CSV table of C-alpha atoms in Angstrom, one decimal:
chain,number,residue,atom,x,y,z
A,1,LYS,CA,16.5,5.4,23.5
A,2,ASP,CA,14.3,3.4,21.2
A,3,LEU,CA,10.8,4.3,20.1
A,4,LEU,CA,8.1,2.1,19.0
A,5,PHE,CA,4.6,3.1,17.9
A,6,GLU,CA,2.2,0.6,16.5
A,7,ILE,CA,-1.1,1.1,15.4
A,8,GLY,CA,-3.4,-1.8,15.5
A,9,ALA,CA,-6.5,-1.9,12.9
A,10,GLU,CA,-8.6,-4.1,11.2
A,11,GLU,CA,-7.4,-5.5,7.8
A,12,ILE,CA,-5.9,-2.7,5.9
A,13,PRO,CA,-6.3,-2.9,1.8
A,14,ALA,CA,-3.1,-4.6,0.7
A,15,GLY,CA,-2.5,-2.0,-2.0
A,16,PHE,CA,-2.6,0.7,0.4
A,17,MET,CA,0.4,-0.5,2.3
A,18,PRO,CA,3.7,0.8,0.7
A,19,ASN,CA,2.3,4.1,0.4
A,20,ILE,CA,1.1,4.3,4.0
A,21,LEU,CA,4.4,3.2,5.4
A,22,GLY,CA,6.6,5.4,3.1
A,23,GLN,CA,4.2,8.2,4.7
A,24,LEU,CA,5.1,7.4,8.0
A,25,LYS,CA,8.5,7.1,8.0
A,26,GLN,CA,8.9,10.4,6.1
A,27,LEU,CA,6.4,12.2,8.5
A,28,ALA,CA,8.3,11.0,11.7
A,29,GLU,CA,11.8,11.9,10.1
A,30,ILE,CA,10.4,15.4,9.4
A,31,LYS,CA,9.0,15.9,13.1
A,32,LEU,CA,12.1,14.6,14.5
A,33,ASN,CA,14.2,16.8,12.3
A,34,ASP,CA,12.0,19.8,13.0
A,35,ALA,CA,12.3,19.2,16.9
A,36,HIS,CA,16.1,18.7,16.7
A,37,LEU,CA,15.9,15.3,18.2
A,38,PRO,CA,18.8,13.5,17.3
A,39,PHE,CA,18.2,9.4,16.4
A,40,GLU,CA,20.5,6.7,14.9
A,41,SER,CA,17.8,5.0,12.3
A,42,ILE,CA,14.2,4.9,11.7
A,43,ALA,CA,12.2,2.1,9.9
A,44,THR,CA,8.4,1.1,9.6
A,45,TYR,CA,6.9,-2.1,9.4
A,46,GLY,CA,3.6,-3.2,8.4
A,47,THR,CA,0.9,-6.3,8.2
A,48,PRO,CA,-2.8,-6.3,7.3
A,49,ARG,CA,-3.7,-5.4,11.0
A,50,ARG,CA,-0.6,-2.8,12.3
A,51,LEU,CA,1.4,-0.1,11.2
A,52,ALA,CA,4.8,0.2,13.1
A,53,LEU,CA,7.2,2.6,13.4
A,54,ILE,CA,10.7,2.1,15.3
A,55,VAL,CA,13.1,4.7,15.9
A,56,LYS,CA,16.6,3.7,17.4
A,57,GLY,CA,19.3,5.8,19.0
A,58,LEU,CA,17.0,8.5,20.1
A,59,ALA,CA,18.5,11.2,22.3
A,60,ASP,CA,17.6,11.7,25.5
A,61,THR,CA,16.5,15.9,24.8
A,62,SER,CA,16.9,17.8,21.7
A,63,ALA,CA,19.9,19.9,20.9
A,64,GLU,CA,20.1,23.2,22.1
A,65,ILE,CA,19.4,25.7,19.7
A,66,SER,CA,21.5,29.1,18.9
A,67,GLU,CA,19.9,31.6,16.5
A,68,ARG,CA,21.4,35.3,15.6
A,69,HIS,CA,18.1,37.6,15.1
A,70,LYS,CA,18.7,40.6,13.1
A,71,GLY,CA,17.2,44.0,14.2
A,72,PRO,CA,17.1,47.7,13.3
A,73,SER,CA,19.8,49.5,12.2
A,74,ALA,CA,22.0,51.0,15.0
A,75,SER,CA,21.4,54.4,14.1
A,76,ILE,CA,17.6,53.9,14.8
A,77,ALA,CA,18.4,51.5,18.1
A,78,TYR,CA,20.7,54.3,19.8
A,79,ASP,CA,20.4,57.8,20.1
A,80,ALA,CA,23.2,60.5,19.6
A,81,ASP,CA,24.0,59.9,23.1
A,82,GLY,CA,24.3,56.0,22.3
A,83,ASN,CA,21.2,55.2,24.8
A,84,ALA,CA,18.6,52.6,23.7
A,85,THR,CA,15.7,53.7,22.1
A,86,LYS,CA,12.1,52.0,21.9
A,87,ALA,CA,13.2,50.1,18.8
A,88,ALA,CA,16.2,48.6,20.8
A,89,ILE,CA,14.1,48.3,24.0
A,90,GLY,CA,10.9,46.6,22.1
A,91,PHE,CA,13.6,44.4,19.9
A,92,ALA,CA,15.4,43.3,23.2
A,93,ARG,CA,12.1,42.6,24.8
A,94,GLY,CA,10.3,40.6,22.0
A,95,LYS,CA,13.6,38.3,22.3
A,96,GLY,CA,13.1,37.6,25.7
A,97,LEU,CA,17.0,39.4,26.3
A,98,ASP,CA,18.2,42.6,28.2
A,99,VAL,CA,18.8,45.5,26.1
A,100,ALA,CA,22.4,45.0,27.2
A,101,ASP,CA,22.7,41.6,25.7
A,102,LEU,CA,22.2,43.0,22.1
A,103,VAL,CA,25.2,43.7,19.8
A,104,VAL,CA,25.9,46.0,16.9
A,105,GLU,CA,27.5,44.5,13.8
A,106,ASP,CA,27.7,46.1,10.4
A,107,GLY,CA,25.5,48.8,11.2
A,108,TYR,CA,22.7,46.5,12.7
A,109,ILE,CA,21.4,45.3,16.1
A,110,TYR,CA,21.6,41.5,16.8
A,111,ALA,CA,19.8,39.2,19.5
A,112,GLU,CA,21.6,35.9,20.2
A,113,THR,CA,19.3,33.6,22.2
A,114,LYS,CA,19.7,30.2,23.2
A,115,THR,CA,16.8,27.6,23.5
A,116,ALA,CA,17.7,24.6,25.8
A,117,GLY,CA,16.9,21.0,24.8
A,118,VAL,CA,13.5,19.5,25.2
A,119,PRO,CA,13.2,15.8,26.7
A,120,ALA,CA,12.6,13.4,24.1
A,121,LYS,CA,9.3,11.9,26.0
A,122,ASP,CA,7.8,15.5,25.8
A,123,ILE,CA,8.6,15.5,21.8
A,124,VAL,CA,7.4,12.2,20.9
A,125,THR,CA,4.2,12.5,23.4
A,126,ASP,CA,3.3,15.6,20.9
A,127,MET,CA,4.5,13.5,17.9
A,128,LEU,CA,2.9,10.5,17.9
A,129,PRO,CA,-0.7,11.9,17.7
A,130,GLN,CA,0.1,14.0,14.8
A,131,LEU,CA,1.7,10.8,12.9
A,132,ILE,CA,-1.9,9.2,12.9
A,133,THR,CA,-3.8,12.1,11.5
A,134,GLY,CA,-1.3,13.4,9.3
A,135,LEU,CA,-1.4,10.1,6.9
A,136,ASN,CA,-3.5,10.4,3.8
A,137,PHE,CA,-5.1,7.4,2.6
A,138,PRO,CA,-7.4,7.1,-1.1
A,139,LYS,CA,-9.9,6.3,1.2
A,140,SER,CA,-10.8,6.8,4.8
A,141,MET,CA,-13.4,5.7,7.3
A,142,HIS,CA,-15.2,6.7,10.4
A,143,TRP,CA,-16.7,4.4,13.0
A,144,GLY,CA,-19.4,4.2,15.4
A,145,ASN,CA,-20.2,8.1,16.4
A,146,LEU,CA,-16.7,9.0,16.0
A,147,ASP,CA,-15.3,12.2,14.0
A,148,ALA,CA,-12.1,10.4,13.9
A,149,LYS,CA,-11.1,8.7,10.5
A,150,PHE,CA,-8.6,6.4,9.5
A,151,VAL,CA,-7.8,4.1,6.7
A,152,ARG,CA,-9.7,1.3,9.0
A,153,PRO,CA,-11.0,1.3,12.5
A,154,VAL,CA,-8.1,1.3,14.9
A,155,ARG,CA,-8.5,-1.3,17.6
A,156,TRP,CA,-5.3,-1.1,19.8
A,157,LEU,CA,-2.1,1.6,19.9
A,158,VAL,CA,1.5,0.6,21.4
A,159,ALA,CA,3.7,3.7,22.1
A,160,LEU,CA,7.0,2.8,24.2
A,161,LEU,CA,10.4,5.0,24.7
A,162,ASP,CA,12.2,2.1,25.6
A,163,GLU,CA,9.7,0.4,28.5
A,164,GLU,CA,8.0,3.5,29.1
A,165,VAL,CA,4.5,3.8,27.8
A,166,ILE,CA,4.2,7.2,26.2
A,167,PRO,CA,0.3,8.4,26.5
A,168,VAL,CA,-1.5,8.6,23.1
A,169,GLU,CA,-5.1,8.7,22.4
A,170,PHE,CA,-7.3,8.5,19.3
A,171,ALA,CA,-10.9,7.7,18.6
A,172,THR,CA,-11.1,6.8,22.3
A,173,VAL,CA,-8.4,4.3,22.3
A,174,LYS,CA,-5.3,4.6,24.7
A,175,SER,CA,-1.9,3.4,24.2
A,176,GLY,CA,-0.4,1.1,26.3
A,177,ASN,CA,2.5,-2.0,26.1
A,178,VAL,CA,-0.1,-4.5,24.7
A,179,THR,CA,-0.5,-5.6,21.4
A,180,ARG,CA,-2.1,-8.6,19.5
A,181,GLY,CA,-0.7,-11.4,17.7
A,182,HIS,CA,-2.0,-13.4,14.7
A,183,ARG,CA,-5.7,-13.1,14.2
A,184,PHE,CA,-5.8,-17.1,14.9
A,185,LEU,CA,-2.6,-18.7,15.9
A,186,GLY,CA,-1.5,-15.9,18.4
A,187,ALA,CA,-2.3,-14.5,21.9
A,188,ASP,CA,-5.2,-11.9,21.9
A,189,GLU,CA,-3.1,-9.9,24.2
A,190,ILE,CA,0.8,-9.9,23.9
A,191,THR,CA,2.8,-7.8,26.5
A,192,ILE,CA,5.9,-5.5,24.7
A,193,LYS,CA,8.7,-5.4,27.6
A,194,ASN,CA,10.1,-2.9,25.4
A,195,ALA,CA,10.9,-1.5,21.9
A,196,ALA,CA,14.1,-3.3,21.1
A,197,SER,CA,11.9,-6.4,21.7
A,198,TYR,CA,9.3,-5.9,19.6
A,199,VAL,CA,10.1,-7.5,16.1
A,200,ASP,CA,10.8,-11.1,18.1
A,201,THR,CA,7.9,-11.1,20.3
A,202,LEU,CA,5.3,-10.8,17.6
A,203,LYS,CA,7.5,-13.5,15.8
A,204,GLU,CA,6.9,-15.5,19.1
A,205,ASN,CA,3.0,-15.1,18.1
A,206,PHE,CA,2.9,-15.7,14.2
A,207,VAL,CA,3.6,-12.3,12.9
A,208,MET,CA,6.3,-11.6,10.7
A,209,VAL,CA,6.3,-7.8,11.0
A,210,ASP,CA,8.9,-7.2,9.0
A,211,GLN,CA,7.6,-6.7,5.4
A,212,ASP,CA,11.0,-7.2,3.5
A,213,ALA,CA,11.8,-10.1,5.4
A,214,ARG,CA,8.1,-11.6,5.0
A,215,ARG,CA,8.2,-10.9,1.1
A,216,GLU,CA,11.6,-12.4,1.0
A,217,LEU,CA,10.4,-15.6,2.8
A,218,ILE,CA,7.3,-16.0,0.4
A,219,SER,CA,9.6,-15.6,-2.4
A,220,LYS,CA,11.9,-18.3,-1.3
A,221,GLN,CA,8.9,-20.8,-0.1
A,222,LEU,CA,7.2,-20.2,-3.9
A,223,HIS,CA,10.4,-20.9,-6.0
A,224,ASP,CA,11.4,-24.2,-3.6
A,225,ILE,CA,7.9,-25.6,-4.5
A,226,SER,CA,8.0,-24.8,-8.2
A,227,ALA,CA,11.4,-26.5,-8.2
A,228,SER,CA,10.3,-29.6,-6.7
A,229,LYS,CA,7.9,-29.7,-9.2
A,230,ASN,CA,10.3,-29.1,-12.0
A,231,ALA,CA,8.0,-26.1,-13.0
A,232,SER,CA,8.3,-22.5,-13.4
A,233,ILE,CA,6.5,-19.7,-12.1
A,234,VAL,CA,4.5,-17.2,-14.1
A,235,TRP,CA,6.0,-14.3,-12.0
A,236,ASP,CA,4.5,-11.2,-11.1
A,237,ASP,CA,6.2,-8.8,-8.7
A,238,ASP,CA,2.9,-6.8,-8.2
A,239,LEU,CA,1.4,-9.6,-7.3
A,240,LEU,CA,3.8,-10.9,-4.8
A,241,GLU,CA,3.7,-7.3,-3.4
A,242,GLU,CA,0.2,-7.6,-3.0
A,243,ILE,CA,0.2,-11.3,-1.0
A,244,ASN,CA,3.0,-9.8,0.8
A,245,TYR,CA,0.4,-7.3,2.8
A,246,LEU,CA,-2.2,-10.1,2.7
A,247,VAL,CA,-0.3,-12.3,5.4
A,248,GLU,CA,1.2,-11.9,8.5
A,249,TRP,CA,2.7,-15.5,8.9
A,250,PRO,CA,3.2,-16.8,5.2
A,251,THR,CA,3.1,-20.4,4.1
A,252,ALA,CA,3.1,-21.3,0.7
A,253,LEU,CA,1.1,-24.8,-1.1
A,254,CYS,CA,0.6,-25.9,-4.3
A,255,GLY,CA,-2.9,-26.7,-5.7
A,256,GLY,CA,-4.1,-28.6,-9.2
A,257,PHE,CA,-6.9,-28.8,-11.2
A,258,GLU,CA,-8.2,-30.8,-13.9
A,259,GLU,CA,-6.1,-30.8,-17.4
A,260,SER,CA,-9.4,-30.6,-19.3
A,261,TYR,CA,-9.5,-27.0,-18.4
A,262,LEU,CA,-6.2,-26.5,-20.2
A,263,THR,CA,-8.2,-26.4,-23.6
A,264,LEU,CA,-9.1,-22.8,-22.9
A,265,PRO,CA,-6.9,-19.8,-23.9
A,266,ASP,CA,-4.1,-19.4,-21.4
A,267,ALA,CA,-5.3,-16.0,-20.7
A,268,ALA,CA,-8.6,-17.3,-19.6
A,269,ILE,CA,-6.7,-19.7,-16.8
A,270,ILE,CA,-4.3,-17.1,-15.8
A,271,THR,CA,-6.8,-14.0,-15.1
A,272,PRO,CA,-8.9,-16.0,-12.6
A,273,MET,CA,-6.1,-17.4,-11.1
A,274,LYS,CA,-4.2,-14.1,-10.6
A,275,ASP,CA,-6.6,-11.4,-10.6
A,276,HIS,CA,-9.4,-13.1,-8.7
A,277,GLN,CA,-7.5,-15.6,-6.5
A,278,ARG,CA,-4.1,-14.2,-6.3
A,279,TYR,CA,-2.4,-17.3,-7.3
A,280,PHE,CA,0.9,-17.5,-9.1
A,281,PRO,CA,0.2,-20.2,-12.5
A,282,LEU,CA,3.2,-22.7,-13.3
A,283,VAL,CA,4.3,-23.5,-16.4
A,284,ASP,CA,6.9,-26.6,-18.1
A,285,GLN,CA,10.1,-25.9,-19.1
A,286,ASP,CA,8.9,-25.3,-22.7
A,287,GLY,CA,6.8,-22.4,-21.3
A,288,LYS,CA,3.3,-24.7,-21.5
A,289,LEU,CA,0.5,-24.2,-18.8
A,290,LEU,CA,0.6,-26.9,-16.4
A,291,PRO,CA,-2.5,-27.7,-14.3
A,292,MET,CA,-1.1,-26.5,-11.1
A,293,PHE,CA,-1.2,-23.5,-9.1
A,294,LEU,CA,0.6,-21.7,-5.9
A,295,THR,CA,-0.5,-19.8,-3.5
A,296,VAL,CA,0.0,-18.1,-0.1
A,297,ARG,CA,-1.8,-19.2,3.3
A,298,ASN,CA,-1.9,-16.6,6.2
A,299,GLY,CA,-1.0,-19.1,8.9
A,300,SER,CA,1.1,-22.0,9.0
A,301,ASP,CA,1.2,-25.7,7.8
A,302,HIS,CA,-1.4,-27.2,10.3
A,303,SER,CA,-4.0,-29.3,7.8
A,304,ILE,CA,-2.8,-27.5,4.9
A,305,GLU,CA,-4.2,-30.0,2.8
A,306,VAL,CA,-7.6,-28.6,3.5
A,307,VAL,CA,-6.7,-25.3,2.6
A,308,GLN,CA,-5.6,-26.9,-0.6
A,309,ALA,CA,-8.5,-28.3,-1.3
A,310,GLY,CA,-10.8,-25.1,-0.6
A,311,ASN,CA,-8.4,-23.4,-3.0
A,312,GLU,CA,-8.9,-25.8,-5.6
A,313,ARG,CA,-12.5,-26.0,-5.2
A,314,VAL,CA,-12.5,-22.2,-5.4
A,315,LEU,CA,-10.4,-22.0,-8.6
A,316,ARG,CA,-12.7,-24.6,-10.3
A,317,ALA,CA,-15.9,-22.3,-10.0
A,318,ARG,CA,-13.8,-19.6,-11.6
A,319,LEU,CA,-12.4,-22.1,-14.3
A,320,ASP,CA,-16.2,-23.4,-14.9
A,321,ASP,CA,-17.4,-19.6,-15.3
A,322,ALA,CA,-14.4,-19.3,-18.1
A,323,LYS,CA,-15.5,-22.0,-20.0
A,324,PHE,CA,-19.1,-21.4,-19.8
A,325,PHE,CA,-18.5,-17.7,-20.9
A,326,PHE,CA,-15.8,-18.8,-23.4
A,327,ASN,CA,-18.2,-21.4,-25.2
A,328,GLU,CA,-21.1,-19.4,-25.1
A,329,ASP,CA,-19.5,-16.4,-26.4
A,330,ARG,CA,-18.5,-18.6,-29.3
A,331,LYS,CA,-21.6,-19.3,-30.4
A,332,LYS,CA,-22.4,-15.9,-31.9
A,333,PRO,CA,-20.1,-14.2,-34.5
A,334,LEU,CA,-18.4,-11.3,-33.7
A,335,ILE,CA,-20.5,-9.5,-36.6
A,336,ASP,CA,-23.8,-10.6,-35.0
A,337,ARG,CA,-22.8,-8.5,-31.8
A,338,GLN,CA,-22.9,-4.9,-33.3
A,339,ASP,CA,-26.2,-4.6,-32.2
A,340,GLY,CA,-25.2,-4.8,-28.5
A,341,LEU,CA,-22.5,-1.7,-28.9
A,342,THR,CA,-25.5,0.8,-29.3
A,343,LYS,CA,-25.7,-0.2,-25.2
A,344,ILE,CA,-22.1,0.4,-24.1
A,345,VAL,CA,-21.6,4.1,-23.8
A,346,PHE,CA,-18.4,5.4,-25.0
A,347,GLN,CA,-18.3,9.0,-23.4
A,348,GLU,CA,-20.6,11.5,-22.4
A,349,GLY,CA,-21.3,13.8,-25.3
A,350,LEU,CA,-19.8,11.4,-28.0
A,351,GLY,CA,-22.5,8.5,-28.2
A,352,ASN,CA,-22.3,5.0,-27.7
A,353,LEU,CA,-19.7,2.2,-29.3
A,354,ALA,CA,-21.6,2.0,-32.2
A,355,ASP,CA,-21.4,5.6,-32.9
A,356,LYS,CA,-17.6,5.5,-32.5
A,357,THR,CA,-17.4,2.4,-34.8
A,358,GLU,CA,-18.9,4.7,-37.5
A,359,ARG,CA,-16.4,7.3,-37.2
A,360,LEU,CA,-13.7,4.5,-37.3
A,361,LEU,CA,-15.0,3.4,-40.7
A,362,LYS,CA,-15.3,7.2,-41.9
A,363,LEU,CA,-11.8,7.5,-40.8
A,364,GLY,CA,-10.7,4.4,-42.1
A,365,ARG,CA,-11.6,5.0,-45.6
A,366,VAL,CA,-10.0,8.4,-45.3
A,367,PHE,CA,-6.4,6.9,-44.6
A,368,GLY,CA,-7.2,3.9,-46.9
A,369,GLU,CA,-7.3,6.5,-49.7
A,370,GLU,CA,-4.5,8.4,-48.5
A,371,CYS,CA,-1.8,5.6,-47.9
A,372,GLY,CA,-3.2,4.3,-51.2
A,373,LEU,CA,-4.2,0.7,-50.1
A,374,HIS,CA,-5.1,-1.9,-52.6
A,375,GLU,CA,-9.1,-2.7,-52.7
A,376,ASP,CA,-8.4,-6.3,-51.1
A,377,ALA,CA,-6.4,-4.4,-48.2
A,378,ALA,CA,-9.0,-1.8,-47.9
A,379,VAL,CA,-11.6,-4.6,-47.5
A,380,VAL,CA,-9.9,-6.0,-44.7
A,381,LEU,CA,-9.5,-2.8,-43.1
A,382,GLU,CA,-13.2,-2.0,-43.0
A,383,ARG,CA,-13.8,-5.3,-41.6
A,384,ALA,CA,-11.8,-5.0,-38.9
A,385,THR,CA,-13.2,-1.9,-38.0
A,386,GLU,CA,-16.2,-3.3,-37.8
A,387,LEU,CA,-15.1,-6.1,-35.3
A,388,ALA,CA,-13.1,-3.9,-33.2
A,389,LYS,CA,-15.3,-3.0,-30.3
A,390,THR,CA,-17.8,-6.0,-30.6
A,391,ASP,CA,-15.7,-8.2,-28.1
A,392,LEU,CA,-16.8,-5.3,-25.4
A,393,THR,CA,-20.1,-7.3,-25.8
A,394,THR,CA,-18.9,-10.7,-24.7
A,395,GLY,CA,-18.9,-12.5,-21.4
A,396,MET,CA,-15.4,-13.2,-21.4
A,397,VAL,CA,-14.4,-9.4,-21.7
A,398,THR,CA,-17.3,-8.7,-19.2
A,399,GLU,CA,-16.0,-11.1,-16.5
A,400,PHE,CA,-12.5,-11.9,-17.1
A,401,THR,CA,-11.3,-8.5,-18.6
């Protein structure tokens, strides 16, 4: 049989997802192996609103377990006439056997026991609640007046062994066969007929639950658009991974901004794009930054031009900030920013950055002498040391670290 277990929740932080899915798979494998319940394969899937576990080819019952238990020595277990002593009788009783079932081997008595297989339904009924409570998160939440904790409030549970609902309850939410589609495009209530139809049923409701397929589609869409613009993407695997867990139905799009912003340093443009807005910058064949970006919408291409305009408007505001800070910061030479270092704590017990700079100046003089620096080079070293930390007082570093 196939087992489906879906935990539906409010949007889970994208950075948490890979670790959570790994934990869920590992924990399920451990539980099934400990229960001696054979299975063919196990996989976990995840989107911002759900964690899903699918176990295929689950056996009807766990394997029968044969065990051999070593008891006391035969000289203690039996008297001179060969009669069982209290030691043998107690050992047999503890293993649920008659004393006549004990065997003697190598001077010791042994008890051989067999444990009958347990139905898969009973095993997974006990296992599924443990999967929920067994997951660890960087930060957990509890909601209402409940003591239950999870990464985000749990809103629905789906637990199916083929088409049979497995009873599970967590934080007053009871399991069933009803899930939810895309928050805006899919149905609020979707009945899952059986575990095998889960992925396809969600796809019909604008949810690509398979994160690997979703990642591959996002990558293809991004590269197709960049190729159509005769441009290259400033690629970032970590950014792709984050975007992958921010969407359930990805649609990539291209936006643009005024060329006047290209007078800013590339880093001042790329940082707002990638770190603030999760956009991919584009460059031309010579590696020069273009006034364009790629992003991924969590939805279809309906009214995509409206989404594009909204993203362009947000980026424009970010770039205006960058332009403002860059121009304002350059009005004041770095050497005039030394006083600001007294307001920035370096480390408790080690003073502020002005104190650190003083220590670096003393160290620099010692190193300069030991290395035999020429007087001109020593002056450059001292100047560089005086300026080394002053950029930390600028708005550019503060806002666009």
